mmCIF file of C-alpha atoms in Angstrom:
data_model
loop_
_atom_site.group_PDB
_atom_site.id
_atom_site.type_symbol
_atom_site.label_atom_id
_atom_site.label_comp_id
_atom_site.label_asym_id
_atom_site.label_seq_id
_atom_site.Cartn_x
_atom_site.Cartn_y
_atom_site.Cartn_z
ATOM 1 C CA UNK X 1 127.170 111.475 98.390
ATOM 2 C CA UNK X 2 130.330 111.520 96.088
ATOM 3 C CA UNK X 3 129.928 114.233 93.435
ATOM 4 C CA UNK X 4 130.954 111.313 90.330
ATOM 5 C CA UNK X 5 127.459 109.632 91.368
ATOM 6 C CA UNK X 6 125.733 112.517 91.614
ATOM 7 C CA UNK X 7 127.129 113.970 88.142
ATOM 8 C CA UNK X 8 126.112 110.251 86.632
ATOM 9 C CA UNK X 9 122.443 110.700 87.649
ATOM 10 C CA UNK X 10 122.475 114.099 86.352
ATOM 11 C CA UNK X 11 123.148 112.557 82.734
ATOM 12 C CA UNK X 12 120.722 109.958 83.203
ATOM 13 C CA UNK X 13 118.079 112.643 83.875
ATOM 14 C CA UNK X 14 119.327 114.702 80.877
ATOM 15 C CA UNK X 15 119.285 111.467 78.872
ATOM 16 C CA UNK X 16 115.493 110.975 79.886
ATOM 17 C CA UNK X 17 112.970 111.997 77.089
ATOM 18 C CA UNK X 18 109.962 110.478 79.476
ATOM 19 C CA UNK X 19 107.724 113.116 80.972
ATOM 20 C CA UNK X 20 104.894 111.890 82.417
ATOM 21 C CA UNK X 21 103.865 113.602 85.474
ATOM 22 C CA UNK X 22 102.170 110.287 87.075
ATOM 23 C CA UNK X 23 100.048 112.581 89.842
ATOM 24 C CA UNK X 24 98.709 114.487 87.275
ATOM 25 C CA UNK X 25 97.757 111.388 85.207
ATOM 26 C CA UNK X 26 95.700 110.148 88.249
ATOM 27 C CA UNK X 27 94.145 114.040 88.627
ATOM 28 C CA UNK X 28 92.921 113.158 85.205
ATOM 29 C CA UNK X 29 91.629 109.702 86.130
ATOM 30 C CA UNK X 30 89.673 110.709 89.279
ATOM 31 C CA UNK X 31 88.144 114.037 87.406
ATOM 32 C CA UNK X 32 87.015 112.177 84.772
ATOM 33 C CA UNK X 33 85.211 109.453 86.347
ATOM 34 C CA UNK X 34 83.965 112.550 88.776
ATOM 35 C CA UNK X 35 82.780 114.025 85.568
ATOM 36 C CA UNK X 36 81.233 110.898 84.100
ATOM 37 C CA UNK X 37 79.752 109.508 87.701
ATOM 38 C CA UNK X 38 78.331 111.720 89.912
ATOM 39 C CA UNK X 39 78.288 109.344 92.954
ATOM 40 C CA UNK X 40 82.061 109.757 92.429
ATOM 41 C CA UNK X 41 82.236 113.547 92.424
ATOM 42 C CA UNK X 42 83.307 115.889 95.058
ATOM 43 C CA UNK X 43 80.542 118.714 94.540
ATOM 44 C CA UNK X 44 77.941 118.507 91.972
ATOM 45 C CA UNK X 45 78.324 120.736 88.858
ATOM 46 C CA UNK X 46 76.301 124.082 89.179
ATOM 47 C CA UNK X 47 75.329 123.788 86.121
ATOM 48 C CA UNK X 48 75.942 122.230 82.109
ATOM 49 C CA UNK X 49 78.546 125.542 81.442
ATOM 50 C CA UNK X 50 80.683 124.125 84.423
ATOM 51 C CA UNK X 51 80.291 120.547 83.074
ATOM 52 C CA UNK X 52 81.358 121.855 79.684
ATOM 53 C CA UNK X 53 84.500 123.618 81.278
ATOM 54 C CA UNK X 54 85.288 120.485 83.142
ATOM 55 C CA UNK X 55 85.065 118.642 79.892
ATOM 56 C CA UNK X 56 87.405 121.284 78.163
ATOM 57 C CA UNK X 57 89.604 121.058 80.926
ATOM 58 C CA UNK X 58 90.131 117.636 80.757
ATOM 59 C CA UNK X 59 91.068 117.123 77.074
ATOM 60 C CA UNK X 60 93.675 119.699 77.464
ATOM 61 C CA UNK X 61 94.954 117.926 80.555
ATOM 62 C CA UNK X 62 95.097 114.597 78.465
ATOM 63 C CA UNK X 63 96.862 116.540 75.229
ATOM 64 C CA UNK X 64 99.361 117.739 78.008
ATOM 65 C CA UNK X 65 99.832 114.281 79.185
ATOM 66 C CA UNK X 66 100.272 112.868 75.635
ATOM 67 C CA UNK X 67 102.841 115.096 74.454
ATOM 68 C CA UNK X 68 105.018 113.475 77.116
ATOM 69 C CA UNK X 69 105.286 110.740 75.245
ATOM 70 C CA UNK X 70 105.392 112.169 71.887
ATOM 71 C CA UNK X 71 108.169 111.569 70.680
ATOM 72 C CA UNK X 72 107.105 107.413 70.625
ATOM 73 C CA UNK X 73 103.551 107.788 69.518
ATOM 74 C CA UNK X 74 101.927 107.000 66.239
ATOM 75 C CA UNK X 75 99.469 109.858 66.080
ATOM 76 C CA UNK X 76 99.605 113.517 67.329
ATOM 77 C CA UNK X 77 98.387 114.537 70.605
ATOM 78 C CA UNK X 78 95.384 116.618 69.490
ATOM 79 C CA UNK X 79 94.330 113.735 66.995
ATOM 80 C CA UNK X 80 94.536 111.296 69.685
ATOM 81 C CA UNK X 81 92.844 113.410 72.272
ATOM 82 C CA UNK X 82 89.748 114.075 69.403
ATOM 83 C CA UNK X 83 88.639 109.992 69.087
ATOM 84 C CA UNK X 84 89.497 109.190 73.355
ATOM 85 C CA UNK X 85 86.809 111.695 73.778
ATOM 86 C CA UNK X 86 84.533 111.341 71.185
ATOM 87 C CA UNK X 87 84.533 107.876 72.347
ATOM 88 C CA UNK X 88 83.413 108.814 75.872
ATOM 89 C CA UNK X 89 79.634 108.470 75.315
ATOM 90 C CA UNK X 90 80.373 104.648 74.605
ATOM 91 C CA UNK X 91 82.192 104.182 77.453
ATOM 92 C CA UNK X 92 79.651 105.390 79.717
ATOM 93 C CA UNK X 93 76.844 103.354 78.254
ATOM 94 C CA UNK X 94 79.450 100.463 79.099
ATOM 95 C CA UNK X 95 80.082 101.086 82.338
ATOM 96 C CA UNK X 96 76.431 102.133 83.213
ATOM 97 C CA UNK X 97 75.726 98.201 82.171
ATOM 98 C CA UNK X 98 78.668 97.209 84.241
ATOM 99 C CA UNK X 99 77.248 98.537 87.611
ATOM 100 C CA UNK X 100 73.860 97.920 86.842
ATOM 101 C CA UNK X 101 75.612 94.273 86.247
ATOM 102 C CA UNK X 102 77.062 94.300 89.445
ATOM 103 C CA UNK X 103 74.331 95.348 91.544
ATOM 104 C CA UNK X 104 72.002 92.515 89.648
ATOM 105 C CA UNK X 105 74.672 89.722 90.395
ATOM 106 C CA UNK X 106 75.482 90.669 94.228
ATOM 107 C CA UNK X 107 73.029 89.912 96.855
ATOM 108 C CA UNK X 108 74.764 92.171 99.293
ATOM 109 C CA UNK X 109 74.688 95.468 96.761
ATOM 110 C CA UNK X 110 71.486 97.719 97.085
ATOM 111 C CA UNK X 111 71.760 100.797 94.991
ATOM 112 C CA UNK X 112 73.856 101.347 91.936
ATOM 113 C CA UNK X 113 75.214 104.535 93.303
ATOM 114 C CA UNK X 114 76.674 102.044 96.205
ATOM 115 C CA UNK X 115 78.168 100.007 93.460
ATOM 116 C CA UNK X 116 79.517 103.268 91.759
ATOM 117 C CA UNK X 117 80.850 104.671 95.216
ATOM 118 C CA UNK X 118 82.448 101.752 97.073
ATOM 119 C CA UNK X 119 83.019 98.709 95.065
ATOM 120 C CA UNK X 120 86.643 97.848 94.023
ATOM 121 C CA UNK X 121 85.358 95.649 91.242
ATOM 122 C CA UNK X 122 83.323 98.367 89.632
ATOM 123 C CA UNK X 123 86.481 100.840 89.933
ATOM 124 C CA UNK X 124 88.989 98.021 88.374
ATOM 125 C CA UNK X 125 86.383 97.689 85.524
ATOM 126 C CA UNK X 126 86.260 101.689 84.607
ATOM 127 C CA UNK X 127 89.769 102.107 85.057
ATOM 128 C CA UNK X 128 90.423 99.447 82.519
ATOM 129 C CA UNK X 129 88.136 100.393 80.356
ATOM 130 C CA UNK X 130 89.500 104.134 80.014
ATOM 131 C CA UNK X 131 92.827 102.208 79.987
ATOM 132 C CA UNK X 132 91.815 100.652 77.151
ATOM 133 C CA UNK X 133 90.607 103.214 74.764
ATOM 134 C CA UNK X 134 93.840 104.816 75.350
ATOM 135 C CA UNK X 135 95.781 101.259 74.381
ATOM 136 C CA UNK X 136 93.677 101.062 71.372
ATOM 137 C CA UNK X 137 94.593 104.182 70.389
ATOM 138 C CA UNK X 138 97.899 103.270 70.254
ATOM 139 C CA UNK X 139 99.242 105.506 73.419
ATOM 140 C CA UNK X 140 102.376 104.109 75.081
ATOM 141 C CA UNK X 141 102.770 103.607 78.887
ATOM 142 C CA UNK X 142 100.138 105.653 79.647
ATOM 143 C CA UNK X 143 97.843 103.282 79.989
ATOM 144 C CA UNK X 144 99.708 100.688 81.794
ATOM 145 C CA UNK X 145 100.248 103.034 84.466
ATOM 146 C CA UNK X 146 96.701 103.769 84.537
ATOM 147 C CA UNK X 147 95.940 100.003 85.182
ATOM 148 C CA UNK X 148 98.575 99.811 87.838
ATOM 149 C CA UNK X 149 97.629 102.659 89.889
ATOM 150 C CA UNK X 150 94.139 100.753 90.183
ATOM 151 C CA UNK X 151 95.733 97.773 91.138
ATOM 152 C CA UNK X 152 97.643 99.736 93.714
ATOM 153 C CA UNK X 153 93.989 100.743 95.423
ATOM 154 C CA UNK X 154 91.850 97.641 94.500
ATOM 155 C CA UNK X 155 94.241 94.560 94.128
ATOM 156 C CA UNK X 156 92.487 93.765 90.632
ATOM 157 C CA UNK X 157 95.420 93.302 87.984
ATOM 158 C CA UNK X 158 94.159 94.070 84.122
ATOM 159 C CA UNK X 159 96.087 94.781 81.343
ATOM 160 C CA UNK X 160 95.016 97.600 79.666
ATOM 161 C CA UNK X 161 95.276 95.312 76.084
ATOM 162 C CA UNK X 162 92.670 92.758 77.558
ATOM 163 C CA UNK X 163 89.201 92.285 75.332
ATOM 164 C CA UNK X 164 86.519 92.586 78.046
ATOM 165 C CA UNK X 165 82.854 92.816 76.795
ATOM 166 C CA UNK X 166 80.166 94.034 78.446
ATOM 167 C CA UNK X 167 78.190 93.775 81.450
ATOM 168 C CA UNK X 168 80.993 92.420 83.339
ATOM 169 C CA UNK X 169 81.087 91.530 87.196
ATOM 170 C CA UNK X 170 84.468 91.122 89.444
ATOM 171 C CA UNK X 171 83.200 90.568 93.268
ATOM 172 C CA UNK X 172 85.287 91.667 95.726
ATOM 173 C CA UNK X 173 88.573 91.486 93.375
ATOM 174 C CA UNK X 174 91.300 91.581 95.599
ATOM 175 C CA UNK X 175 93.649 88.566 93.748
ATOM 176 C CA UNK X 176 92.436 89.242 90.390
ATOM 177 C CA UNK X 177 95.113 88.915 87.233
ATOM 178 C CA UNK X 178 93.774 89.477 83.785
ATOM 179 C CA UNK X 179 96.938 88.736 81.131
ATOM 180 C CA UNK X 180 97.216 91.092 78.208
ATOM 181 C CA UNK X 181 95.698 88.815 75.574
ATOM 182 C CA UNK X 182 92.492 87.499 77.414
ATOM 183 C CA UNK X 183 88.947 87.689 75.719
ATOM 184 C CA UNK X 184 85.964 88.100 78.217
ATOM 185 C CA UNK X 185 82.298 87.753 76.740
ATOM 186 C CA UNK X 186 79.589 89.225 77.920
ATOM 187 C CA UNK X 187 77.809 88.588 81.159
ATOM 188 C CA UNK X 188 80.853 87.463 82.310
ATOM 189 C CA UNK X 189 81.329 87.299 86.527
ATOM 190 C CA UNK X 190 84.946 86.638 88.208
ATOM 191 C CA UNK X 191 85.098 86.439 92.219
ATOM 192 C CA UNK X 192 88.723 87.119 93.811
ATOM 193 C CA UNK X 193 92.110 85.779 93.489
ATOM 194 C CA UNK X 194 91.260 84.435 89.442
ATOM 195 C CA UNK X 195 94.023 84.144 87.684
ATOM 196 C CA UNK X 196 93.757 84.059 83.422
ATOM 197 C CA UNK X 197 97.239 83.670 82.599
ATOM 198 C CA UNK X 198 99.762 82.395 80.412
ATOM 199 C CA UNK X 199 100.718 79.039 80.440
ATOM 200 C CA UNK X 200 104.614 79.275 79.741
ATOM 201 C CA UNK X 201 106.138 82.639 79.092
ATOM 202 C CA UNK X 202 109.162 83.581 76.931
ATOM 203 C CA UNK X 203 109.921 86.878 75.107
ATOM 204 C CA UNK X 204 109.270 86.004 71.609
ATOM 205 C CA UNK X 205 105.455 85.015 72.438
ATOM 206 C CA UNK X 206 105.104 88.841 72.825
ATOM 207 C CA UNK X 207 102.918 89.175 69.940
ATOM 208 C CA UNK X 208 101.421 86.154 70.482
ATOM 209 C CA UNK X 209 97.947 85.067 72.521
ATOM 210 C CA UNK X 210 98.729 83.799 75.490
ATOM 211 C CA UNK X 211 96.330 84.261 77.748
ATOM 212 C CA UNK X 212 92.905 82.098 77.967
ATOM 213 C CA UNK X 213 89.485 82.708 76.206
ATOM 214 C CA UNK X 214 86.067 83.060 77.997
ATOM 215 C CA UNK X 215 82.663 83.007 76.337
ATOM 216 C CA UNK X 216 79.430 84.483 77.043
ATOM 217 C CA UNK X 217 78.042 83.977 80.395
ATOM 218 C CA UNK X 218 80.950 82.013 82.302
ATOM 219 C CA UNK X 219 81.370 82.185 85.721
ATOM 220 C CA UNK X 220 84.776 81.697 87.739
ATOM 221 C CA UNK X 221 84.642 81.060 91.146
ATOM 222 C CA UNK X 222 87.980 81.781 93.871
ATOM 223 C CA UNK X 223 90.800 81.440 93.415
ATOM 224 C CA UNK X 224 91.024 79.621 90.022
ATOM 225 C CA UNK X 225 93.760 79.442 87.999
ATOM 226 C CA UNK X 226 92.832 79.208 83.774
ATOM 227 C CA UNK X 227 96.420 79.766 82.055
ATOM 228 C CA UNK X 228 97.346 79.230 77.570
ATOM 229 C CA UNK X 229 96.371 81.591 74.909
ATOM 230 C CA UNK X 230 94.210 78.398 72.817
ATOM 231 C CA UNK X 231 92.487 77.571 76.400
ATOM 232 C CA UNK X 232 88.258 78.388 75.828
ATOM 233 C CA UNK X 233 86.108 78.366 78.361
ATOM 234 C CA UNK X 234 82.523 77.517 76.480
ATOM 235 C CA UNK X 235 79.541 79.764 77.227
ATOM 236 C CA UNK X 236 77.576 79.095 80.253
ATOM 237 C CA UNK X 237 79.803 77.065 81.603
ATOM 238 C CA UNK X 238 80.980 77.633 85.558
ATOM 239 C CA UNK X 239 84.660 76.948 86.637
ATOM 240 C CA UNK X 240 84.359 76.287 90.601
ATOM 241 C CA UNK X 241 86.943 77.558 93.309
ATOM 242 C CA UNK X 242 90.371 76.771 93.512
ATOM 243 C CA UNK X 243 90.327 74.529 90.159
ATOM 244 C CA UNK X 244 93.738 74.690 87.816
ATOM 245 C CA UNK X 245 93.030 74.301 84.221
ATOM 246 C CA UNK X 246 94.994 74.552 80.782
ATOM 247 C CA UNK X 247 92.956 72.940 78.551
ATOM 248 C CA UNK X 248 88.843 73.834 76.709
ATOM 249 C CA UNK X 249 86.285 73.179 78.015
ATOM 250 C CA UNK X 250 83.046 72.844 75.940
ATOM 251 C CA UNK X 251 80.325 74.791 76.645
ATOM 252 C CA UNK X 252 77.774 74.562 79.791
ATOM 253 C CA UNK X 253 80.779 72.745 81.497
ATOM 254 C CA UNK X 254 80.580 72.592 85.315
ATOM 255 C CA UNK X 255 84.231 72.133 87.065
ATOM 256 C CA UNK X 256 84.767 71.601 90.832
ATOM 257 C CA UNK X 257 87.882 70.952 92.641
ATOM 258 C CA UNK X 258 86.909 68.183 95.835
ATOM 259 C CA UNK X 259 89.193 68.974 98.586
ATOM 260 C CA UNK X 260 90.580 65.918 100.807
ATOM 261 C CA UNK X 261 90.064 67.232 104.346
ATOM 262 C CA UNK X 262 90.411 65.072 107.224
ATOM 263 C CA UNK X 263 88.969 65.546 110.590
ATOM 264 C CA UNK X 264 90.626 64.481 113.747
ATOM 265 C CA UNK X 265 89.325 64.171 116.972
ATOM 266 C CA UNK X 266 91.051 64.820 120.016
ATOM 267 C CA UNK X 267 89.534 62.056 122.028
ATOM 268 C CA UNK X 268 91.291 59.976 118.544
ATOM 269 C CA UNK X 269 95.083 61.122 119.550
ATOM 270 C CA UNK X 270 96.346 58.781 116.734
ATOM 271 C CA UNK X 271 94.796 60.283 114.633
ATOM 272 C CA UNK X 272 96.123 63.609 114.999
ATOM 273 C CA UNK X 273 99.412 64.690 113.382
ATOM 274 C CA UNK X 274 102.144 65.515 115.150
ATOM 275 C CA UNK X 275 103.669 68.696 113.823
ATOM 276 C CA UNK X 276 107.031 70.210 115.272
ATOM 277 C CA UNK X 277 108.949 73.539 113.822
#
């Protein structure tokens, strides 16, 4: 490799003020949902001293993390690391409703510690959540990253800025895109490949909503597609598979998309088209 290039990445690394160490930022993840679920954890805490350590070690690991990105943060790392945690008793009454949610909703789920364990829907839900407290907070990057790395292991896209109430239920997941300025009642239930999008997208609608509205109780089936920021889906309503929308719909709305399929027969060779590649 010719020296020039290799002096040129050497400034670019110099020039770098990011440190985020992105393995340790998932450490943190996976200990503290170890911490918070124990269906999740390794080996079971010997006793509440250990759990406290655990907890200790944790909010150091996050102040470590934070100071990374210092330098473009509103608030210091100690002040930020105070309300995440002290906010951690919330979140676990939230995602406590969100499993018990999901094990209500799905036929094929039989004990919440299954739910906890094994289902990506539950895992894209905490991760976002956590995610979340951190975007509130006003942390850069950190928690996009956090949101990615679940996509990365469940296929379920949220942005960390979403408003998602609580219970919620995602079955299955893989598919799943939740835009940055979506709002998501409560008792809210999304199967795979849902998309709630934008309708157009430009760089000055940064600040602006974007991204659709559900209410209470809505359920979206497969793969549909519910794009623009003034788009409300009323409460109760149910939004069937594979249906494109970009307008309201008032509440207790029921939307289906009819598929044309037509049947051949072979003993019907007319009727059959004739495909060549």
């Amino acid at each position: 490799m010719e020296e020039s290039f290799l002096q040129r990445l050497w400034g670019l690394h110099q020039q770098n003020q990011l440190r985020i160490p992105t393995g340790l930022l998932c450490q943190f993840l996976n200990r503290l949902l170890q911490m918070l679920f124990p269906p999740l954890a390794e080996q079971p805490f010997r006793d509440a001293q250990a759990l406290a350590q655990e907890a200790t070690f944790l909010e150091q690991e996050l102040e470590s993390l934070l100071e990374g990105v210092q330098h473009i943060s509103a608030f210091s790392a100690a002040e930020t690391v105070d309300r995440f945690m002290g906010q951690l008793p919330n979140l676990h009454e939230r995602l406590i409703s969100d499993a018990q949610f999901i094990l209500h909703e799905d036929p094929a789920a039989r004990h919440i510690e299954e739910v906890m364990r094994s289902y990506p829907g539950f895992y894209g839900i905490a991760v976002y959540r956590i995610a979340h407290l951190l975007y509130k907070e006003g942390v850069p990057l950190l928690p996009r990253i956090l949101t990615e790395f679940a996509h990365s292991r469940t296929g379920i896209d949220i942005h960390p800025g979403a408003q998602i109430d609580y219970p919620f239920c995602i079955d299955h997941g893989t598919g799943i895109v939740i835009g940055e300025t979506t709002v998501i009642g409560k008792n809210v239930k999304l199967y795979q490949g849902v998309t709630l999008g934008a309708l157009s997208v430009a760089k000055y609608m940064t600040d602006l909503k974007r991204h659709p509205t559900l209410e209470d109780n809505v359920i979206i089936y497969a793969g549909a597609t519910i794009l623009g920021g003034n788009t409300v889906i009323g409460a109760h309503s149910i939004i069937g598979g594979n249906v494109w929308l970009t307008e309201s719909v008032p509440a207790y709305s029921r939307l289906y998309h009819r598929a044309q399929i037509k049947v051949s027969r072979s003993e019907a060779p007319e009727d059959i088209l004739d495909f060549s590649i």
